[in-house]
Coordinates of C-alpha atoms in Angstrom, one line a residue:
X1 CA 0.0 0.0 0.0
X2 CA 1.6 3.3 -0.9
X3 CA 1.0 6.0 1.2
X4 CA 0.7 10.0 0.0
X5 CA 3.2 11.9 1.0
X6 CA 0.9 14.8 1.5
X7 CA 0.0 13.7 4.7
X8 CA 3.2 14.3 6.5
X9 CA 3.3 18.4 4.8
X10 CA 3.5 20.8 7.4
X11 CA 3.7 19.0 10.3
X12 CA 6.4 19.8 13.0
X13 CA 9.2 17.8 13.0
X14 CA 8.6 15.7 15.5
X15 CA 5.0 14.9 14.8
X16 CA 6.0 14.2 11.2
X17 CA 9.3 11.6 12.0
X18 CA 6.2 9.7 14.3
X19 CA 3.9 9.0 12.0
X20 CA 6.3 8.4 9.0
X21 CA 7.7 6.0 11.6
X22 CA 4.2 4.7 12.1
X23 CA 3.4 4.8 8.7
X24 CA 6.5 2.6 7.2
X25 CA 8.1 1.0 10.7
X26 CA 4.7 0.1 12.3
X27 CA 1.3 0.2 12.4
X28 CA -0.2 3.9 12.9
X29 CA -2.9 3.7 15.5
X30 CA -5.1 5.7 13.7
X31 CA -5.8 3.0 11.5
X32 CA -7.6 1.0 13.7
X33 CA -9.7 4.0 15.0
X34 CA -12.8 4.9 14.0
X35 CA -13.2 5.8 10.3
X36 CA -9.4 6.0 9.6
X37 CA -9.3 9.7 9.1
X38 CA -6.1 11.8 9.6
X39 CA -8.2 14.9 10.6
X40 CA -7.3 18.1 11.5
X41 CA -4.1 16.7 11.6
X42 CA -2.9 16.9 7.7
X43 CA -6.0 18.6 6.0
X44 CA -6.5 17.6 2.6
X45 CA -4.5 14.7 2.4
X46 CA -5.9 11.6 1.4
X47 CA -7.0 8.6 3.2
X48 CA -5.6 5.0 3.5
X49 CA -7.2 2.7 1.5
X50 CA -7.5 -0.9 1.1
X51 CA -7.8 -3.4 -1.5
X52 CA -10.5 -6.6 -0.2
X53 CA -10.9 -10.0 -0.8
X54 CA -14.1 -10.3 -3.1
X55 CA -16.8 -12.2 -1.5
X56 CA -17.2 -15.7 -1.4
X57 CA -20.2 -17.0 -3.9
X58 CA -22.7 -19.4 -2.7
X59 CA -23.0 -21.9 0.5
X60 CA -21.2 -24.9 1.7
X61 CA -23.4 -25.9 4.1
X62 CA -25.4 -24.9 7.2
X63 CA -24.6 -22.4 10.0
X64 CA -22.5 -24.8 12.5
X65 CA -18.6 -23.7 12.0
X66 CA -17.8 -27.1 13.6
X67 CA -19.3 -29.1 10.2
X68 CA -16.7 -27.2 7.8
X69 CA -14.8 -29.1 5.7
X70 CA -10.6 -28.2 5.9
X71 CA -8.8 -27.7 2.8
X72 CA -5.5 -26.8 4.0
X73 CA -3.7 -29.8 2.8
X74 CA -4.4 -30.0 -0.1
X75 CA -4.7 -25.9 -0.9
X76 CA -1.2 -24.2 0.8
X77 CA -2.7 -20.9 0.5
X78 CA -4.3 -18.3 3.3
X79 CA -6.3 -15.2 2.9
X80 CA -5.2 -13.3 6.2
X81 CA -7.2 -9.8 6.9
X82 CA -5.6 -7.3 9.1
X83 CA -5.6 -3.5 9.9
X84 CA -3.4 -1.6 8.0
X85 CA -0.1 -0.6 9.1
X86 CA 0.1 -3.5 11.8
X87 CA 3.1 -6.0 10.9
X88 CA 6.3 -5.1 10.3
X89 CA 8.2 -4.0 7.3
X90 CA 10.9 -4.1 5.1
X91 CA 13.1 -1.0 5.3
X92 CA 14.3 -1.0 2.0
X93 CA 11.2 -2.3 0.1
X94 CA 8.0 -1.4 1.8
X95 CA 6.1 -4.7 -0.4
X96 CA 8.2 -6.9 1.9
X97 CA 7.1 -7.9 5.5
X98 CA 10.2 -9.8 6.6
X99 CA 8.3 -12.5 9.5
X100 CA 5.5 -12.7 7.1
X101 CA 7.7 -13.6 4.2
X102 CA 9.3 -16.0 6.2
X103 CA 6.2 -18.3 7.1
X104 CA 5.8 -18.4 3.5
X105 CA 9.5 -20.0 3.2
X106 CA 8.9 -22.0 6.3
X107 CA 5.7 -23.7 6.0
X108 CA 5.4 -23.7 2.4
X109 CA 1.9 -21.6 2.6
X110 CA 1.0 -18.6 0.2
X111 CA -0.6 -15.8 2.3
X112 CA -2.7 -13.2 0.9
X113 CA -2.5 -10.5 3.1
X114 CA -4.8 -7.6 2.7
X115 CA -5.4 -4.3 5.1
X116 CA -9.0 -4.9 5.3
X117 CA -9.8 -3.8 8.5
X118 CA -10.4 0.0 9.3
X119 CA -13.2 0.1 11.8
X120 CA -14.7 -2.5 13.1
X121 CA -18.3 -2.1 12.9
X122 CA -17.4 -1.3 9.4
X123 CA -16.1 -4.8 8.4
X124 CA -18.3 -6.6 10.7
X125 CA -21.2 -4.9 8.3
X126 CA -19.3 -6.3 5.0
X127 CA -18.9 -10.1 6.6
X128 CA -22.0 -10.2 8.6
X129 CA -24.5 -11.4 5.4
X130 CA -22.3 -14.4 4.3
X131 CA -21.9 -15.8 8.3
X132 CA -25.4 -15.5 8.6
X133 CA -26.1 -16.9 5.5
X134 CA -23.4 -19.9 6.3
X135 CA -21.6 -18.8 3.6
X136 CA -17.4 -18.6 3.5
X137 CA -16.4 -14.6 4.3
X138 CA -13.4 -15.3 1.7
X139 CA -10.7 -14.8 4.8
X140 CA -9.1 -17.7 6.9
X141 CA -8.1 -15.1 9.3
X142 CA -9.4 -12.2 10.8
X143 CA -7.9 -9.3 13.5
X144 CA -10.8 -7.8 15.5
X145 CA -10.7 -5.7 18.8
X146 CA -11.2 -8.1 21.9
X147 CA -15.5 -6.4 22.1
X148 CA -16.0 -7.1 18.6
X149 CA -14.3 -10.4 18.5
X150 CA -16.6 -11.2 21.2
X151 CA -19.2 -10.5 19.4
X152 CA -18.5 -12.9 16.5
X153 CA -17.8 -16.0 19.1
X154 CA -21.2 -15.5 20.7
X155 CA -23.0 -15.8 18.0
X156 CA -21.0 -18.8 16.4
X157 CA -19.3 -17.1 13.9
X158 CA -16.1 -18.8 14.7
X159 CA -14.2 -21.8 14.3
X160 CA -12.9 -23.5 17.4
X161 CA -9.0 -23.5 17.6
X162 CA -7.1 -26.9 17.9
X163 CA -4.8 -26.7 20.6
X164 CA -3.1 -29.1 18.9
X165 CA -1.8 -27.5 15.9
X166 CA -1.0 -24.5 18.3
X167 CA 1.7 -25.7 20.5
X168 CA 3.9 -22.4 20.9
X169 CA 0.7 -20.4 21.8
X170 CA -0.3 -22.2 24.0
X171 CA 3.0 -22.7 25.7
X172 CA 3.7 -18.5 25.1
X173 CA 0.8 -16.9 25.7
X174 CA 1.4 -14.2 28.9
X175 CA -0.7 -15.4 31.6
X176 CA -2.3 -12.5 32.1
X177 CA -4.1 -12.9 28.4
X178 CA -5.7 -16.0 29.0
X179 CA -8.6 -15.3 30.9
X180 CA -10.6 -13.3 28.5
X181 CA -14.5 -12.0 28.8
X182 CA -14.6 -12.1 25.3
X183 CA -13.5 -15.7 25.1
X184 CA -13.4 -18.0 28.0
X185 CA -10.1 -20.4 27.8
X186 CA -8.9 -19.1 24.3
X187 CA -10.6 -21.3 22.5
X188 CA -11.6 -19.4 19.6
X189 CA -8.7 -16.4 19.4
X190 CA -5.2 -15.3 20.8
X191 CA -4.2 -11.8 21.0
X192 CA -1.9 -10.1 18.1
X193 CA -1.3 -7.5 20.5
X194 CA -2.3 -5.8 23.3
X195 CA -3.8 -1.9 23.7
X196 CA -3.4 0.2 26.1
X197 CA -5.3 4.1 26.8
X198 CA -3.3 6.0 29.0
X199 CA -3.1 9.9 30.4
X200 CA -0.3 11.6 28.9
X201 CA 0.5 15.3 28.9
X202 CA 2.9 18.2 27.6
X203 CA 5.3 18.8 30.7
X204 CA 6.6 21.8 28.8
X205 CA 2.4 23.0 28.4
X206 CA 1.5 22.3 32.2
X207 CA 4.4 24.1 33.3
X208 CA 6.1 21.4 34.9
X209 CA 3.1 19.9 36.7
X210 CA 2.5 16.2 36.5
X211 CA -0.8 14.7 35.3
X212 CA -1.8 11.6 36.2
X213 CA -5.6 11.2 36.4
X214 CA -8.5 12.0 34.7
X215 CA -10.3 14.1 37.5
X216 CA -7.3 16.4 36.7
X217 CA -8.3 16.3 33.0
X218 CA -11.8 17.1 33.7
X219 CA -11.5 19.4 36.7
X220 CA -8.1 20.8 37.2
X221 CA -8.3 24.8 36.5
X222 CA -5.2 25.6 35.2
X223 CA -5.6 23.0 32.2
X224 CA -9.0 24.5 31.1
X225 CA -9.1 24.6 27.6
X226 CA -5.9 22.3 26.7
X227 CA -7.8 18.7 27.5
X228 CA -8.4 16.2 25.0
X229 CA -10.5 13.0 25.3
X230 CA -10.7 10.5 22.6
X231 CA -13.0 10.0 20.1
X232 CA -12.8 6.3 20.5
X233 CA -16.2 5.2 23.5
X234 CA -14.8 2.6 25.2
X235 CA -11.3 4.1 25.8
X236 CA -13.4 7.4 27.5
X237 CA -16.0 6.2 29.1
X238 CA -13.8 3.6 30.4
X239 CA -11.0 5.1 31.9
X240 CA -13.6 7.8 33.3
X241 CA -15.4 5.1 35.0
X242 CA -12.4 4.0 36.5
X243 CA -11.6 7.6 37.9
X244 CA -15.3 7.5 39.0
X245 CA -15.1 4.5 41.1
X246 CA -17.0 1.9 38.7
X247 CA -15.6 -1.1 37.3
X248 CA -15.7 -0.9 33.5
X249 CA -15.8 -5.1 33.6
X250 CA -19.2 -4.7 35.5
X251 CA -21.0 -1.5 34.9
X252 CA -24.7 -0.8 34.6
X253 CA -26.7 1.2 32.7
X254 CA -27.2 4.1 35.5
X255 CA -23.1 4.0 36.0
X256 CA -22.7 4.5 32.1
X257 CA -25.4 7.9 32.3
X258 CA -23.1 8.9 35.4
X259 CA -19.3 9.3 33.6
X260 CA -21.3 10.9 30.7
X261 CA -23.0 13.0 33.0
X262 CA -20.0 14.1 34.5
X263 CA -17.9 14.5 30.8
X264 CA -20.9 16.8 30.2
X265 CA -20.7 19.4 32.9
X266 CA -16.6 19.3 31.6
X267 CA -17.6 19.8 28.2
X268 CA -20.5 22.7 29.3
X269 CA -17.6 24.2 31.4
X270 CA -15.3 24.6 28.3
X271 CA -12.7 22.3 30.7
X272 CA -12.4 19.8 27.6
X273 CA -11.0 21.2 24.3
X274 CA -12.3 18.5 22.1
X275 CA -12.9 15.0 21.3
X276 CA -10.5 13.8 18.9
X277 CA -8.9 10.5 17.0
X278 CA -5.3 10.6 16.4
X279 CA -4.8 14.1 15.3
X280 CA -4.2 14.6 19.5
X281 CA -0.7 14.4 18.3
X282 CA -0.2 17.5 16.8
X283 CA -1.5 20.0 19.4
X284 CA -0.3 17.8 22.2
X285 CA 3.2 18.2 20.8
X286 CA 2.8 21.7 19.7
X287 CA 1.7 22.4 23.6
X288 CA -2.3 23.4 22.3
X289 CA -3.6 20.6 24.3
X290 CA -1.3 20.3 27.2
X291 CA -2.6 16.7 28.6
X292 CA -5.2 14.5 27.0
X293 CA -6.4 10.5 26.9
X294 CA -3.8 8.9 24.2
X295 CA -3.0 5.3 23.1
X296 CA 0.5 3.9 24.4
X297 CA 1.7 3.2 20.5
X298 CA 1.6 6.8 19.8
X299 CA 2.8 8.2 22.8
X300 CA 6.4 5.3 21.9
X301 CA 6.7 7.2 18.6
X302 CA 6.2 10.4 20.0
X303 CA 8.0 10.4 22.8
X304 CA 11.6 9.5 20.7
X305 CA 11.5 13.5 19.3
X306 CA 10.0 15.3 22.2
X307 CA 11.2 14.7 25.3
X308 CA 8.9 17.0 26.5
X309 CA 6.2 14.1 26.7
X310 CA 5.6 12.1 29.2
X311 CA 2.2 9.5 30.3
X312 CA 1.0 8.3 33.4
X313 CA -0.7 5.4 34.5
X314 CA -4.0 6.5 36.8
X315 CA -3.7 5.3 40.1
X316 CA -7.0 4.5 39.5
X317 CA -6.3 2.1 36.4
X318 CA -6.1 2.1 32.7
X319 CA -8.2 0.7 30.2
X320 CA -6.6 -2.4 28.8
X321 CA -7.6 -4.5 25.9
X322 CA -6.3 -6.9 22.5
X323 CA -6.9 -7.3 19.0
X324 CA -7.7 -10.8 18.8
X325 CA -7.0 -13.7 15.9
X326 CA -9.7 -16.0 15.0
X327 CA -10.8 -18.6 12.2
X328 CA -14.4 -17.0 10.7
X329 CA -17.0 -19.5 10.4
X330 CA -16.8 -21.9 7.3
X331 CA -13.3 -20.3 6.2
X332 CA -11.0 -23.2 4.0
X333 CA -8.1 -23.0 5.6
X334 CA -8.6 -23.8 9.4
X335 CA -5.1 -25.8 10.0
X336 CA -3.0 -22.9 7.6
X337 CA -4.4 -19.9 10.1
X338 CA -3.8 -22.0 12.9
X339 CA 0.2 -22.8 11.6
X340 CA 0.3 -18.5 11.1
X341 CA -1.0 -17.9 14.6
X342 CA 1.2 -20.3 16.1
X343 CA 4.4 -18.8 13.8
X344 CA 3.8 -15.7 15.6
X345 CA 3.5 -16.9 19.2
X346 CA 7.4 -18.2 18.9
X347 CA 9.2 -15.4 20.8
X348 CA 12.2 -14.5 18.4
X349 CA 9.3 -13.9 15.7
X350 CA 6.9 -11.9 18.3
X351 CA 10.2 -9.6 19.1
X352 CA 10.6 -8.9 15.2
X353 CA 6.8 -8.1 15.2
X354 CA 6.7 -6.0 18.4
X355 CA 9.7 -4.0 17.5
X356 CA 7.4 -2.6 14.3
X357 CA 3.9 -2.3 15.8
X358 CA 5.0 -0.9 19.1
X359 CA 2.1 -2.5 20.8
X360 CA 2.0 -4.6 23.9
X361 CA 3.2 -7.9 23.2
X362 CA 1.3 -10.8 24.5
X363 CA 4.1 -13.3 24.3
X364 CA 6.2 -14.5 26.8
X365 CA 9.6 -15.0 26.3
X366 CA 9.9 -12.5 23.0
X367 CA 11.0 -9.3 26.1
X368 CA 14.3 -11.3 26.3
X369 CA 14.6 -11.4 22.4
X370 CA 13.7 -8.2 22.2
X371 CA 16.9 -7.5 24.4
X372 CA 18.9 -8.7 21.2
X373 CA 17.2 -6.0 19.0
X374 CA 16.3 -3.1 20.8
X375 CA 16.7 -2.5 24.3
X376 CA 15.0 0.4 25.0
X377 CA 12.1 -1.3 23.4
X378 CA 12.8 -4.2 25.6
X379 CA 12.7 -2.1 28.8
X380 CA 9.0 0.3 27.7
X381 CA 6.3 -0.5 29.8
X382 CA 3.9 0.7 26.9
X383 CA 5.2 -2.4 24.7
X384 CA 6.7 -5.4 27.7
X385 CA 4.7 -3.7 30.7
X386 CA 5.7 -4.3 34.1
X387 CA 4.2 -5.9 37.2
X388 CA 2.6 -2.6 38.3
X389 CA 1.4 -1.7 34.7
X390 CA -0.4 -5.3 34.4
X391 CA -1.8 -4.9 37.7
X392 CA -3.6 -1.3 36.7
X393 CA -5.0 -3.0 33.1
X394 CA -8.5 -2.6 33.0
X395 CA -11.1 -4.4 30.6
X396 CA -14.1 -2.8 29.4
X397 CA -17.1 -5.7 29.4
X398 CA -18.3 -7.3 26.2
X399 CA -21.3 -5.5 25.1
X400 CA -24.4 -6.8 23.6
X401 CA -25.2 -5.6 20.1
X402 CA -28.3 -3.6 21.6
X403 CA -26.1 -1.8 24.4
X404 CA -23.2 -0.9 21.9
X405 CA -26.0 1.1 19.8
X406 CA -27.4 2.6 23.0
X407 CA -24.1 3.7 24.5
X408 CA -22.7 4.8 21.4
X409 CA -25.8 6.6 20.6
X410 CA -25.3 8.3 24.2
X411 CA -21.6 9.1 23.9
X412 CA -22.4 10.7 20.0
X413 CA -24.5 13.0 21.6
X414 CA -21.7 14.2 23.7
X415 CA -19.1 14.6 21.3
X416 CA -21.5 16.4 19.3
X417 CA -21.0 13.5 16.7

């Protein structure tokens, strides 16, 4: 996918070396956010797109993904869809994706690998009428955020893993991944990587002054004007609940009206600036918003040119979350996603991908490989986190399809989306 260089005109210098860093050494997070729209952030330049795997024609049988006949031995190939910008790279020829070429080599599989995925509710729309029709979605493998992947299992929209073609994930996988709301015992996904929402500020903008909670963001006087909160519900609402004193594994209705009701005497008292996606970048490093919400890849990339950046972890907790692997329903090539997934859960490999993505890694062992590539990578709590950092990780609850509308619906208002 080739990118426009339009988007990186005008930016300041350090803005512009992160997301060109994003854009060709990892995956920008942008990409995964909402609508994959750059914003205010490089006006006029043009969005990402994507090239997708056509539909699949016609039925091969009845709604059960356990009845689905496995073609893998006898086709070597698999249609892999991820988000864009969210494997790693070849420096020299951006076509390359060096541990992706690799499992080609190894296993003897052809992988068509296509940056389908910019928002989830938008691809869940395009594959929704073939799985309810029974019908093969035309990918063996799909990446969706932990709620939305959640989604797919309940309904039976996904094909039960073998354990047994998966030996190094389920030898790798960091403990504290497999106990999942989503999915109960990993039996139908493992994480490409972990997420994390965070505070982070503009030391140089708040004059010195830490910030490390969101009651500061929404009540602290001398920021007034220079908050930002994401555009992004469940990363809000979620880490405000936290700061509020409810559990965003267990809330209830009445405890999702309170953290909006509270957002909206910040927004009525001009305290918040705006709700934004990933243009936050720009006027946090310019100083215009002097602390925000922000997600931990882009505060890694920023952080290398402005060392006037910093993030803290709430005492209160941060919202934690993955975007999970898993087999759709009546996909071909069941045992070939199953040899990719487990390809990436050996440790050496994970490293190679981690060191690109800058995204938590969910496998054990790869922080000590990581040591051999890059160690200040190694030693980021935003990418290998710490005891204390796991212990503050958060999850937001899985949602029914009804609540998601209504809460979304709730949290538009307040935007003014």
């Amino acid at each position: 996918m080739d990118l426009d260089p339009q988007l990186y005109e005008g930016l300041p210098d350090p803005v512009r070396k992160a997301w060109e860093r994003s854009m060709t050494s990892g995956r920008a997070a942008m990409s995964r956010r909402r609508l994959l729209r750059l914003g205010t952030l490089a006006a006029g330049g043009a969005a990402l797109t994507a090239c997708g795997i056509p539909p699949a024609e016609g039925s091969r049988g009845g709604n059960d993904p356990e009845d689905t006949p496995d073609y893998s031995k006898k086709e070597k190939v698999l249609n892999f869809a991820n988000w864009p910008l969210y494997i790693d790279v070849d420096e020299k020829n951006k076509k390359k994706r060096p541990t992706l070429d690799r499992f080609e080599r190894q296993s003897g599989i052809k992988v068509k690998y296509v940056e389908d995925i910019n928002d989830n509710n938008e691809f869940y729309g395009k594959i929704k009428p073939q799985l309810a029709a029974g019908q093969d979605t035309g990918r063996d493998l799909i990446c969706l955020t932990d709620w939305m992947a959640g989604r797919v299992i309940r309904q039976g929209w996904a094909q039960r893993l073998d354990p047994a073609r998966l030996p190094h994930a389920v030898a790798n996988l960091e403990d504290r991944f497999r106990t999942a709301a989503q999915d109960p015992g990993r039996q139908y996904s493992y994480p490409w990587a972990g997420t994390a929402c965070v505070v982070a500020y503009n030391k140089k903008a708040t004059g010195g002054k830490k910030v490390t909670s969101v009651t500061q963001l929404l009540e602290d006087e001398s920021l007034k004007g220079k908050v930002s909160m994401l555009s992004e519900m469940t990363d809000t609402v979620g880490l405000t609940m936290l700061d509020t004193g409810i559990d965003p594994g267990k809330f209830t209705d009445d405890d999702f009206d309170k953290v909006i009701a509270r957002m909206q005497k910040a927004v009525d008292g001009k305290q918040l600036r705006r709700f934004s996606g990933n243009d936050y970048l720009d006027e946090l490093n310019s100083g215009d918003i002097a602390a925000c919400l922000a997600w931990a890849g882009d505060i890694v990339q920023l952080k290398l040119d402005n060392p006037d950046i910093e993030f803290a972890l709430p005492e209160s907790g941060y919202l934690f979350g993955t975007d999970d692997l898993l087999v759709p329903a009546k996909a071909r090539h069941q045992a070939n996603a199953e040899a990719l997934i487990d390809y990436y859960y050996q440790p050496k490999v994970a490293a190679e991908l981690a060191a690109w993505v800058n995204y938590i890694c969910p496998v054990s062992g790869a922080k000590a490989e990581m040591e051999k590539i890059d160690k200040d990578i190694a030693s980021d709590p935003l990418i290998f986190p710490d005891a204390e950092m796991v212990e503050r990780g958060k999850n937001f609850r899985p949602m029914s399809a009804g609540e998601h509308a209504r809460y979304e619906n709730k949290f538009a208002k307040l935007i003014g989306a």
